[in-house]
Amino acid sequence: MASANEQYVMHGRKTILLVDGLDHVSGEVGLSNSILRELPDPSEIPEGFLIVLSSQPQALVPSAIGPRVAQAVDGGSSRRVDVEGLSRQEIHAIVVRAGLIVSAQDRDRLYEACQGNPLILTYLLNRLKSSLGSKVEAVVERAGRYAGDIDRYYASALSVPLQDGATRGLLGLLCRAAPTIPVAWLQEWPEATEIENLYLETLAPFVRFEDGQLYFIHPSLIAYLKEETRSRLPGVDVAAQERSYHSALADRCGMRSSADPLGRARVFHLLRAGRPGELLDLLSSEWVRFAISSFL
């Protein structure tokens, strides 16, 4: 910040630090130094240095980010900008550009269902495309209506599969494997058939495929699934459960080379699993040298 201030005084150049997705941070387990507690006091920020926080409202409260920062960005502050959703006309235009032949009444149904939220609209359009021949009214009824809270929307869409223990465990692995989820790797899993059924029945609107990889469209779903796949039993060690998920993923990555994305993902999962001995054995000079030569 001091360096940024010097640049501003000498050259009139402002520095902007954008922190996006603050609401996802609070859902992480075992953070020793959360960025939510590292945000500087507004009085410490010098001229020429701007910090922009992008978040859902629930992360901008004193219990999450500290009272002084929360006060600076509360609902009555001139520093705060609440972003409006897409208009009805914009929703109509997007649906038309998506190539879906639906009536103006159905486009209105989509607008009312997503309340102008572009992410929810994306999910609805994906569901329509994967359910060719289905009526918009039926798709909206199945997907649920967005009412301003993304977690409640996910709860309405995923509550049934999350009630099944095996499916909940599978979703727990998938959300923690993101973003490195090669489809060929999933076909090696013992639950390959269950994964395909889960995709067809539940996940299709929320994921995309690109270059042989499965990606969750938005990290908000990853954060939601991480939270919902943790045990609710009293006294359960949640941190130990997180280590167990990552330990299983590390084993499923196998002993691949450092040139393979899954080989590099194994490093992350071993670290999160709390298996330092195996991690140090893996990070041999030969393994790292191969990674560098492959990159070059």
mmCIF file of C-alpha atoms in Angstrom:
data_model
loop_
_atom_site.group_PDB
_atom_site.id
_atom_site.type_symbol
_atom_site.label_atom_id
_atom_site.label_comp_id
_atom_site.label_asym_id
_atom_site.label_seq_id
_atom_site.Cartn_x
_atom_site.Cartn_y
_atom_site.Cartn_z
ATOM 1 C CA MET A 1 0.000 0.000 0.000
ATOM 2 C CA ALA A 2 2.892 2.345 0.737
ATOM 3 C CA SER A 3 4.388 1.644 -2.680
ATOM 4 C CA ALA A 4 1.017 2.271 -4.323
ATOM 5 C CA ASN A 5 0.765 5.593 -2.527
ATOM 6 C CA GLU A 6 4.213 6.588 -3.823
ATOM 7 C CA GLN A 7 3.140 5.727 -7.379
ATOM 8 C CA TYR A 8 0.054 7.893 -6.927
ATOM 9 C CA VAL A 9 1.958 10.861 -5.512
ATOM 10 C CA MET A 10 4.701 10.693 -8.151
ATOM 11 C CA HIS A 11 2.736 9.670 -11.257
ATOM 12 C CA GLY A 12 -0.950 9.964 -10.403
ATOM 13 C CA ARG A 13 -1.354 6.223 -10.962
ATOM 14 C CA LYS A 14 -3.991 4.505 -8.833
ATOM 15 C CA THR A 15 -3.736 0.876 -7.726
ATOM 16 C CA ILE A 16 -6.861 -1.286 -7.436
ATOM 17 C CA LEU A 17 -7.010 -4.546 -5.466
ATOM 18 C CA LEU A 18 -10.106 -6.593 -6.333
ATOM 19 C CA VAL A 19 -11.119 -9.371 -3.947
ATOM 20 C CA ASP A 20 -13.928 -11.421 -5.487
ATOM 21 C CA GLY A 21 -16.138 -14.026 -3.818
ATOM 22 C CA LEU A 22 -15.640 -13.132 -0.156
ATOM 23 C CA ASP A 23 -18.761 -15.121 0.721
ATOM 24 C CA HIS A 24 -17.004 -18.368 -0.298
ATOM 25 C CA VAL A 25 -14.158 -17.928 2.187
ATOM 26 C CA SER A 26 -16.217 -18.419 5.333
ATOM 27 C CA GLY A 27 -17.212 -21.909 4.154
ATOM 28 C CA GLU A 28 -13.637 -23.202 4.150
ATOM 29 C CA VAL A 29 -12.422 -25.360 7.035
ATOM 30 C CA GLY A 30 -9.058 -25.091 8.772
ATOM 31 C CA LEU A 31 -7.901 -21.709 7.477
ATOM 32 C CA SER A 32 -5.144 -20.467 9.774
ATOM 33 C CA ASN A 33 -5.167 -16.919 8.399
ATOM 34 C CA SER A 34 -8.439 -16.136 6.661
ATOM 35 C CA ILE A 35 -8.385 -13.184 4.285
ATOM 36 C CA LEU A 36 -11.581 -12.041 5.996
ATOM 37 C CA ARG A 37 -9.474 -11.149 9.039
ATOM 38 C CA GLU A 38 -6.557 -9.731 7.054
ATOM 39 C CA LEU A 39 -8.464 -6.890 5.381
ATOM 40 C CA PRO A 40 -6.879 -3.598 6.462
ATOM 41 C CA ASP A 41 -8.751 -1.043 8.517
ATOM 42 C CA PRO A 42 -10.210 1.668 6.226
ATOM 43 C CA SER A 43 -8.122 4.297 8.071
ATOM 44 C CA GLU A 44 -4.934 2.462 7.020
ATOM 45 C CA ILE A 45 -5.635 2.652 3.287
ATOM 46 C CA PRO A 46 -3.592 5.474 1.725
ATOM 47 C CA GLU A 47 -4.617 7.799 -1.074
ATOM 48 C CA GLY A 48 -4.324 6.244 -4.516
ATOM 49 C CA PHE A 49 -4.947 2.683 -3.277
ATOM 50 C CA LEU A 50 -8.427 1.184 -3.716
ATOM 51 C CA ILE A 51 -9.750 -2.115 -2.364
ATOM 52 C CA VAL A 52 -12.872 -3.435 -4.087
ATOM 53 C CA LEU A 53 -14.732 -6.235 -2.288
ATOM 54 C CA SER A 54 -17.122 -8.334 -4.376
ATOM 55 C CA SER A 55 -19.467 -10.556 -2.420
ATOM 56 C CA GLN A 56 -22.929 -11.711 -1.557
ATOM 57 C CA PRO A 57 -24.283 -9.575 1.327
ATOM 58 C CA GLN A 58 -23.860 -12.252 4.005
ATOM 59 C CA ALA A 59 -20.057 -11.842 4.017
ATOM 60 C CA LEU A 60 -20.194 -8.084 4.566
ATOM 61 C CA VAL A 61 -21.248 -8.192 8.219
ATOM 62 C CA PRO A 62 -19.167 -7.446 11.361
ATOM 63 C CA SER A 63 -19.006 -11.092 12.447
ATOM 64 C CA ALA A 64 -17.405 -12.038 9.123
ATOM 65 C CA ILE A 65 -15.039 -9.232 8.137
ATOM 66 C CA GLY A 66 -14.542 -7.138 11.259
ATOM 67 C CA PRO A 67 -16.621 -4.215 12.521
ATOM 68 C CA ARG A 68 -14.641 -1.328 10.984
ATOM 69 C CA VAL A 69 -14.594 -2.828 7.480
ATOM 70 C CA ALA A 70 -18.253 -3.868 7.745
ATOM 71 C CA GLN A 71 -19.191 -0.332 8.829
ATOM 72 C CA ALA A 72 -17.397 1.106 5.788
ATOM 73 C CA VAL A 73 -19.429 -1.066 3.382
ATOM 74 C CA ASP A 74 -22.791 -1.341 5.148
ATOM 75 C CA GLY A 75 -26.064 -0.744 3.334
ATOM 76 C CA GLY A 76 -26.105 2.992 3.987
ATOM 77 C CA SER A 77 -22.536 3.661 2.913
ATOM 78 C CA SER A 78 -21.742 5.682 -0.203
ATOM 79 C CA ARG A 79 -18.897 3.204 -0.808
ATOM 80 C CA ARG A 80 -21.320 0.347 -1.449
ATOM 81 C CA VAL A 81 -22.849 -0.476 -4.835
ATOM 82 C CA ASP A 82 -25.607 -3.077 -4.953
ATOM 83 C CA VAL A 83 -25.611 -4.645 -8.418
ATOM 84 C CA GLU A 84 -29.014 -4.974 -10.037
ATOM 85 C CA GLY A 85 -30.027 -8.084 -11.932
ATOM 86 C CA LEU A 86 -30.831 -8.389 -15.609
ATOM 87 C CA SER A 87 -33.997 -6.652 -16.794
ATOM 88 C CA ARG A 88 -36.995 -8.468 -18.239
ATOM 89 C CA GLN A 89 -36.066 -7.227 -21.731
ATOM 90 C CA GLU A 90 -32.474 -8.463 -21.328
ATOM 91 C CA ILE A 91 -33.710 -11.894 -20.243
ATOM 92 C CA HIS A 92 -35.965 -12.074 -23.295
ATOM 93 C CA ALA A 93 -33.057 -11.160 -25.605
ATOM 94 C CA ILE A 94 -30.692 -13.704 -24.011
ATOM 95 C CA VAL A 95 -33.233 -16.527 -24.351
ATOM 96 C CA VAL A 96 -33.717 -15.686 -28.025
ATOM 97 C CA ARG A 97 -29.932 -15.595 -28.631
ATOM 98 C CA ALA A 98 -29.634 -18.977 -26.931
ATOM 99 C CA GLY A 99 -31.647 -20.406 -29.819
ATOM 100 C CA LEU A 100 -34.579 -21.563 -27.703
ATOM 101 C CA ILE A 101 -37.926 -21.201 -29.437
ATOM 102 C CA VAL A 102 -40.249 -20.306 -26.583
ATOM 103 C CA SER A 103 -43.169 -17.930 -26.291
ATOM 104 C CA ALA A 104 -43.028 -14.473 -24.731
ATOM 105 C CA GLN A 105 -45.044 -15.880 -21.831
ATOM 106 C CA ASP A 106 -42.418 -18.573 -21.259
ATOM 107 C CA ARG A 107 -39.639 -15.980 -21.424
ATOM 108 C CA ASP A 108 -41.516 -14.106 -18.702
ATOM 109 C CA ARG A 109 -41.621 -17.319 -16.667
ATOM 110 C CA LEU A 110 -37.844 -17.620 -16.973
ATOM 111 C CA TYR A 111 -37.400 -14.017 -15.880
ATOM 112 C CA GLU A 112 -39.620 -14.476 -12.838
ATOM 113 C CA ALA A 113 -37.879 -17.757 -11.943
ATOM 114 C CA CYS A 114 -34.352 -16.280 -12.023
ATOM 115 C CA GLN A 115 -35.217 -12.763 -10.785
ATOM 116 C CA GLY A 116 -32.635 -11.314 -13.156
ATOM 117 C CA ASN A 117 -29.765 -13.394 -11.753
ATOM 118 C CA PRO A 118 -27.566 -14.374 -14.745
ATOM 119 C CA LEU A 119 -26.209 -17.493 -13.010
ATOM 120 C CA ILE A 120 -29.688 -18.865 -12.293
ATOM 121 C CA LEU A 121 -30.694 -18.055 -15.869
ATOM 122 C CA THR A 122 -27.663 -20.053 -17.082
ATOM 123 C CA TYR A 123 -28.782 -23.036 -15.003
ATOM 124 C CA LEU A 124 -32.340 -22.783 -16.334
ATOM 125 C CA LEU A 125 -31.218 -22.544 -19.957
ATOM 126 C CA ASN A 126 -28.919 -25.549 -19.473
ATOM 127 C CA ARG A 127 -31.804 -27.499 -17.995
ATOM 128 C CA LEU A 128 -34.018 -26.560 -20.942
ATOM 129 C CA LYS A 129 -31.373 -27.611 -23.465
ATOM 130 C CA SER A 130 -30.862 -30.955 -21.734
ATOM 131 C CA SER A 131 -34.623 -31.562 -21.493
ATOM 132 C CA LEU A 132 -35.631 -31.101 -25.108
ATOM 133 C CA GLY A 133 -39.383 -31.237 -25.508
ATOM 134 C CA SER A 134 -40.082 -30.287 -21.893
ATOM 135 C CA LYS A 135 -42.301 -27.309 -21.240
ATOM 136 C CA VAL A 136 -40.713 -24.238 -19.659
ATOM 137 C CA GLU A 137 -43.286 -24.307 -16.887
ATOM 138 C CA ALA A 138 -42.315 -27.889 -15.968
ATOM 139 C CA VAL A 139 -38.581 -27.106 -16.090
ATOM 140 C CA VAL A 140 -39.032 -24.082 -13.822
ATOM 141 C CA GLU A 141 -41.155 -26.126 -11.437
ATOM 142 C CA ARG A 142 -38.470 -28.807 -11.233
ATOM 143 C CA ALA A 143 -35.564 -26.375 -10.914
ATOM 144 C CA GLY A 144 -37.215 -24.168 -8.307
ATOM 145 C CA ARG A 145 -37.447 -20.404 -8.133
ATOM 146 C CA TYR A 146 -34.663 -18.088 -7.078
ATOM 147 C CA ALA A 147 -35.606 -15.724 -4.252
ATOM 148 C CA GLY A 148 -32.345 -13.877 -3.652
ATOM 149 C CA ASP A 149 -30.435 -16.554 -1.721
ATOM 150 C CA ILE A 150 -28.232 -18.843 -3.831
ATOM 151 C CA ASP A 151 -27.803 -21.437 -1.061
ATOM 152 C CA ARG A 152 -31.566 -21.802 -0.675
ATOM 153 C CA TYR A 153 -31.829 -22.252 -4.422
ATOM 154 C CA TYR A 154 -29.230 -25.029 -4.343
ATOM 155 C CA ALA A 155 -31.020 -26.588 -1.381
ATOM 156 C CA SER A 156 -34.286 -26.779 -3.327
ATOM 157 C CA ALA A 157 -32.515 -28.323 -6.330
ATOM 158 C CA LEU A 158 -30.226 -30.750 -4.487
ATOM 159 C CA SER A 159 -31.991 -31.632 -1.237
ATOM 160 C CA VAL A 160 -33.175 -35.043 -2.497
ATOM 161 C CA PRO A 161 -29.800 -36.398 -3.736
ATOM 162 C CA LEU A 162 -28.057 -35.023 -0.628
ATOM 163 C CA GLN A 163 -30.339 -37.109 1.576
ATOM 164 C CA ASP A 164 -28.743 -40.288 0.232
ATOM 165 C CA GLY A 165 -25.511 -41.133 2.075
ATOM 166 C CA ALA A 166 -23.690 -42.653 -0.902
ATOM 167 C CA THR A 167 -24.618 -39.771 -3.209
ATOM 168 C CA ARG A 168 -23.632 -37.240 -0.560
ATOM 169 C CA GLY A 169 -20.211 -38.865 -0.251
ATOM 170 C CA LEU A 170 -19.774 -38.867 -4.025
ATOM 171 C CA LEU A 171 -20.698 -35.181 -4.268
ATOM 172 C CA GLY A 172 -18.251 -34.527 -1.434
ATOM 173 C CA LEU A 173 -15.439 -36.035 -3.491
ATOM 174 C CA LEU A 174 -16.417 -34.277 -6.722
ATOM 175 C CA CYS A 175 -16.622 -30.784 -5.232
ATOM 176 C CA ARG A 176 -13.238 -31.206 -3.520
ATOM 177 C CA ALA A 177 -11.640 -32.588 -6.686
ATOM 178 C CA ALA A 178 -12.607 -29.428 -8.607
ATOM 179 C CA PRO A 179 -11.294 -27.980 -10.815
ATOM 180 C CA THR A 180 -9.152 -30.984 -11.879
ATOM 181 C CA ILE A 181 -11.817 -33.516 -12.913
ATOM 182 C CA PRO A 182 -10.903 -35.317 -16.157
ATOM 183 C CA VAL A 183 -13.845 -37.353 -17.460
ATOM 184 C CA ALA A 184 -11.521 -40.280 -18.240
ATOM 185 C CA TRP A 185 -10.470 -40.280 -14.581
ATOM 186 C CA LEU A 186 -14.102 -40.394 -13.414
ATOM 187 C CA GLN A 187 -14.618 -43.477 -15.565
ATOM 188 C CA GLU A 188 -11.925 -45.211 -13.487
ATOM 189 C CA TRP A 189 -13.811 -44.592 -10.240
ATOM 190 C CA PRO A 190 -15.784 -47.528 -8.779
ATOM 191 C CA GLU A 191 -18.826 -45.200 -8.735
ATOM 192 C CA ALA A 192 -18.615 -44.456 -12.497
ATOM 193 C CA THR A 193 -22.188 -45.611 -13.135
ATOM 194 C CA GLU A 194 -23.502 -43.613 -10.188
ATOM 195 C CA ILE A 195 -21.653 -40.519 -11.459
ATOM 196 C CA GLU A 196 -23.323 -40.826 -14.869
ATOM 197 C CA ASN A 197 -26.750 -41.190 -13.262
ATOM 198 C CA LEU A 198 -26.023 -38.256 -10.973
ATOM 199 C CA TYR A 199 -25.093 -36.130 -13.972
ATOM 200 C CA LEU A 200 -28.231 -37.031 -15.924
ATOM 201 C CA GLU A 201 -30.621 -36.621 -13.006
ATOM 202 C CA THR A 202 -29.093 -33.737 -11.057
ATOM 203 C CA LEU A 203 -25.806 -32.137 -12.131
ATOM 204 C CA ALA A 204 -26.342 -31.463 -15.849
ATOM 205 C CA PRO A 205 -27.548 -27.843 -15.431
ATOM 206 C CA PHE A 206 -24.697 -26.980 -13.055
ATOM 207 C CA VAL A 207 -21.636 -28.279 -14.935
ATOM 208 C CA ARG A 208 -19.954 -27.961 -18.309
ATOM 209 C CA PHE A 209 -17.493 -30.104 -20.264
ATOM 210 C CA GLU A 210 -14.452 -28.666 -21.982
ATOM 211 C CA ASP A 211 -11.342 -30.444 -23.369
ATOM 212 C CA GLY A 212 -12.266 -33.671 -21.628
ATOM 213 C CA GLN A 213 -12.716 -31.991 -18.240
ATOM 214 C CA LEU A 214 -15.781 -31.559 -16.075
ATOM 215 C CA TYR A 215 -16.136 -28.097 -14.526
ATOM 216 C CA PHE A 216 -18.666 -26.687 -12.087
ATOM 217 C CA ILE A 217 -20.082 -23.567 -13.736
ATOM 218 C CA HIS A 218 -19.788 -21.462 -10.586
ATOM 219 C CA PRO A 219 -17.751 -21.782 -7.361
ATOM 220 C CA SER A 220 -20.842 -20.991 -5.278
ATOM 221 C CA LEU A 221 -22.051 -24.549 -5.890
ATOM 222 C CA ILE A 222 -18.657 -25.955 -4.873
ATOM 223 C CA ALA A 223 -18.839 -23.968 -1.634
ATOM 224 C CA TYR A 224 -22.411 -25.130 -1.004
ATOM 225 C CA LEU A 225 -21.579 -28.792 -1.607
ATOM 226 C CA LYS A 226 -18.516 -28.642 0.629
ATOM 227 C CA GLU A 227 -20.703 -27.377 3.455
ATOM 228 C CA GLU A 228 -23.570 -29.788 2.852
ATOM 229 C CA THR A 229 -21.356 -32.889 2.577
ATOM 230 C CA ARG A 230 -19.857 -32.375 6.021
ATOM 231 C CA SER A 231 -21.265 -34.473 8.832
ATOM 232 C CA ARG A 232 -23.999 -32.968 10.999
ATOM 233 C CA LEU A 233 -23.481 -35.434 13.830
ATOM 234 C CA PRO A 234 -22.652 -33.694 17.138
ATOM 235 C CA GLY A 235 -18.991 -33.986 18.091
ATOM 236 C CA VAL A 236 -17.744 -35.020 14.655
ATOM 237 C CA ASP A 237 -14.253 -33.734 13.846
ATOM 238 C CA VAL A 238 -15.010 -31.788 10.662
ATOM 239 C CA ALA A 239 -11.324 -31.117 9.986
ATOM 240 C CA ALA A 240 -10.628 -34.870 10.141
ATOM 241 C CA GLN A 241 -13.489 -35.500 7.744
ATOM 242 C CA GLU A 242 -11.980 -32.970 5.310
ATOM 243 C CA ARG A 243 -8.651 -34.798 5.537
ATOM 244 C CA SER A 244 -10.433 -38.070 4.803
ATOM 245 C CA TYR A 245 -12.031 -36.682 1.622
ATOM 246 C CA HIS A 246 -8.688 -35.399 0.353
ATOM 247 C CA SER A 247 -6.906 -38.596 1.342
ATOM 248 C CA ALA A 248 -9.337 -40.592 -0.804
ATOM 249 C CA LEU A 249 -8.796 -38.198 -3.722
ATOM 250 C CA ALA A 250 -4.999 -38.416 -3.359
ATOM 251 C CA ASP A 251 -5.193 -42.195 -3.608
ATOM 252 C CA ARG A 252 -7.482 -42.001 -6.646
ATOM 253 C CA CYS A 253 -5.023 -39.681 -8.409
ATOM 254 C CA GLY A 254 -2.514 -42.532 -8.377
ATOM 255 C CA MET A 255 1.232 -42.275 -8.986
ATOM 256 C CA ARG A 256 1.096 -40.124 -12.109
ATOM 257 C CA SER A 257 3.919 -37.967 -13.410
ATOM 258 C CA SER A 258 4.204 -34.270 -12.721
ATOM 259 C CA ALA A 259 3.282 -33.593 -16.361
ATOM 260 C CA ASP A 260 -0.198 -35.008 -15.674
ATOM 261 C CA PRO A 261 -2.717 -32.613 -14.053
ATOM 262 C CA LEU A 262 -3.785 -35.439 -11.741
ATOM 263 C CA GLY A 263 -0.145 -35.910 -10.699
ATOM 264 C CA ARG A 264 -0.067 -32.272 -9.635
ATOM 265 C CA ALA A 265 -3.510 -32.535 -8.033
ATOM 266 C CA ARG A 266 -2.165 -35.362 -5.860
ATOM 267 C CA VAL A 267 0.236 -32.837 -4.300
ATOM 268 C CA PHE A 268 -2.684 -30.633 -3.246
ATOM 269 C CA HIS A 269 -4.739 -33.539 -1.887
ATOM 270 C CA LEU A 270 -1.808 -35.013 0.063
ATOM 271 C CA LEU A 271 -1.248 -31.603 1.630
ATOM 272 C CA ARG A 272 -4.933 -31.231 2.561
ATOM 273 C CA ALA A 273 -5.003 -34.854 3.775
ATOM 274 C CA GLY A 274 -2.206 -34.196 6.264
ATOM 275 C CA ARG A 275 0.142 -36.817 4.793
ATOM 276 C CA PRO A 276 3.455 -34.876 4.799
ATOM 277 C CA GLY A 277 5.721 -37.913 4.569
ATOM 278 C CA GLU A 278 4.181 -39.106 1.312
ATOM 279 C CA LEU A 279 4.086 -35.535 0.024
ATOM 280 C CA LEU A 280 7.827 -35.083 0.591
ATOM 281 C CA ASP A 281 8.532 -38.459 -1.013
ATOM 282 C CA LEU A 282 6.501 -37.422 -4.048
ATOM 283 C CA LEU A 283 8.240 -34.060 -4.434
ATOM 284 C CA SER A 284 11.575 -35.575 -5.293
ATOM 285 C CA SER A 285 14.028 -33.596 -7.402
ATOM 286 C CA GLU A 286 13.422 -35.961 -10.332
ATOM 287 C CA TRP A 287 9.627 -35.459 -10.138
ATOM 288 C CA VAL A 288 10.017 -31.667 -10.059
ATOM 289 C CA ARG A 289 12.665 -31.656 -12.821
ATOM 290 C CA PHE A 290 10.300 -33.597 -15.082
ATOM 291 C CA ALA A 291 7.582 -31.030 -14.427
ATOM 292 C CA ILE A 292 9.917 -28.189 -15.388
ATOM 293 C CA SER A 293 11.156 -29.920 -18.528
ATOM 294 C CA SER A 294 7.591 -30.727 -19.575
ATOM 295 C CA PHE A 295 6.623 -27.091 -19.109
ATOM 296 C CA LEU A 296 9.599 -25.859 -21.101
#
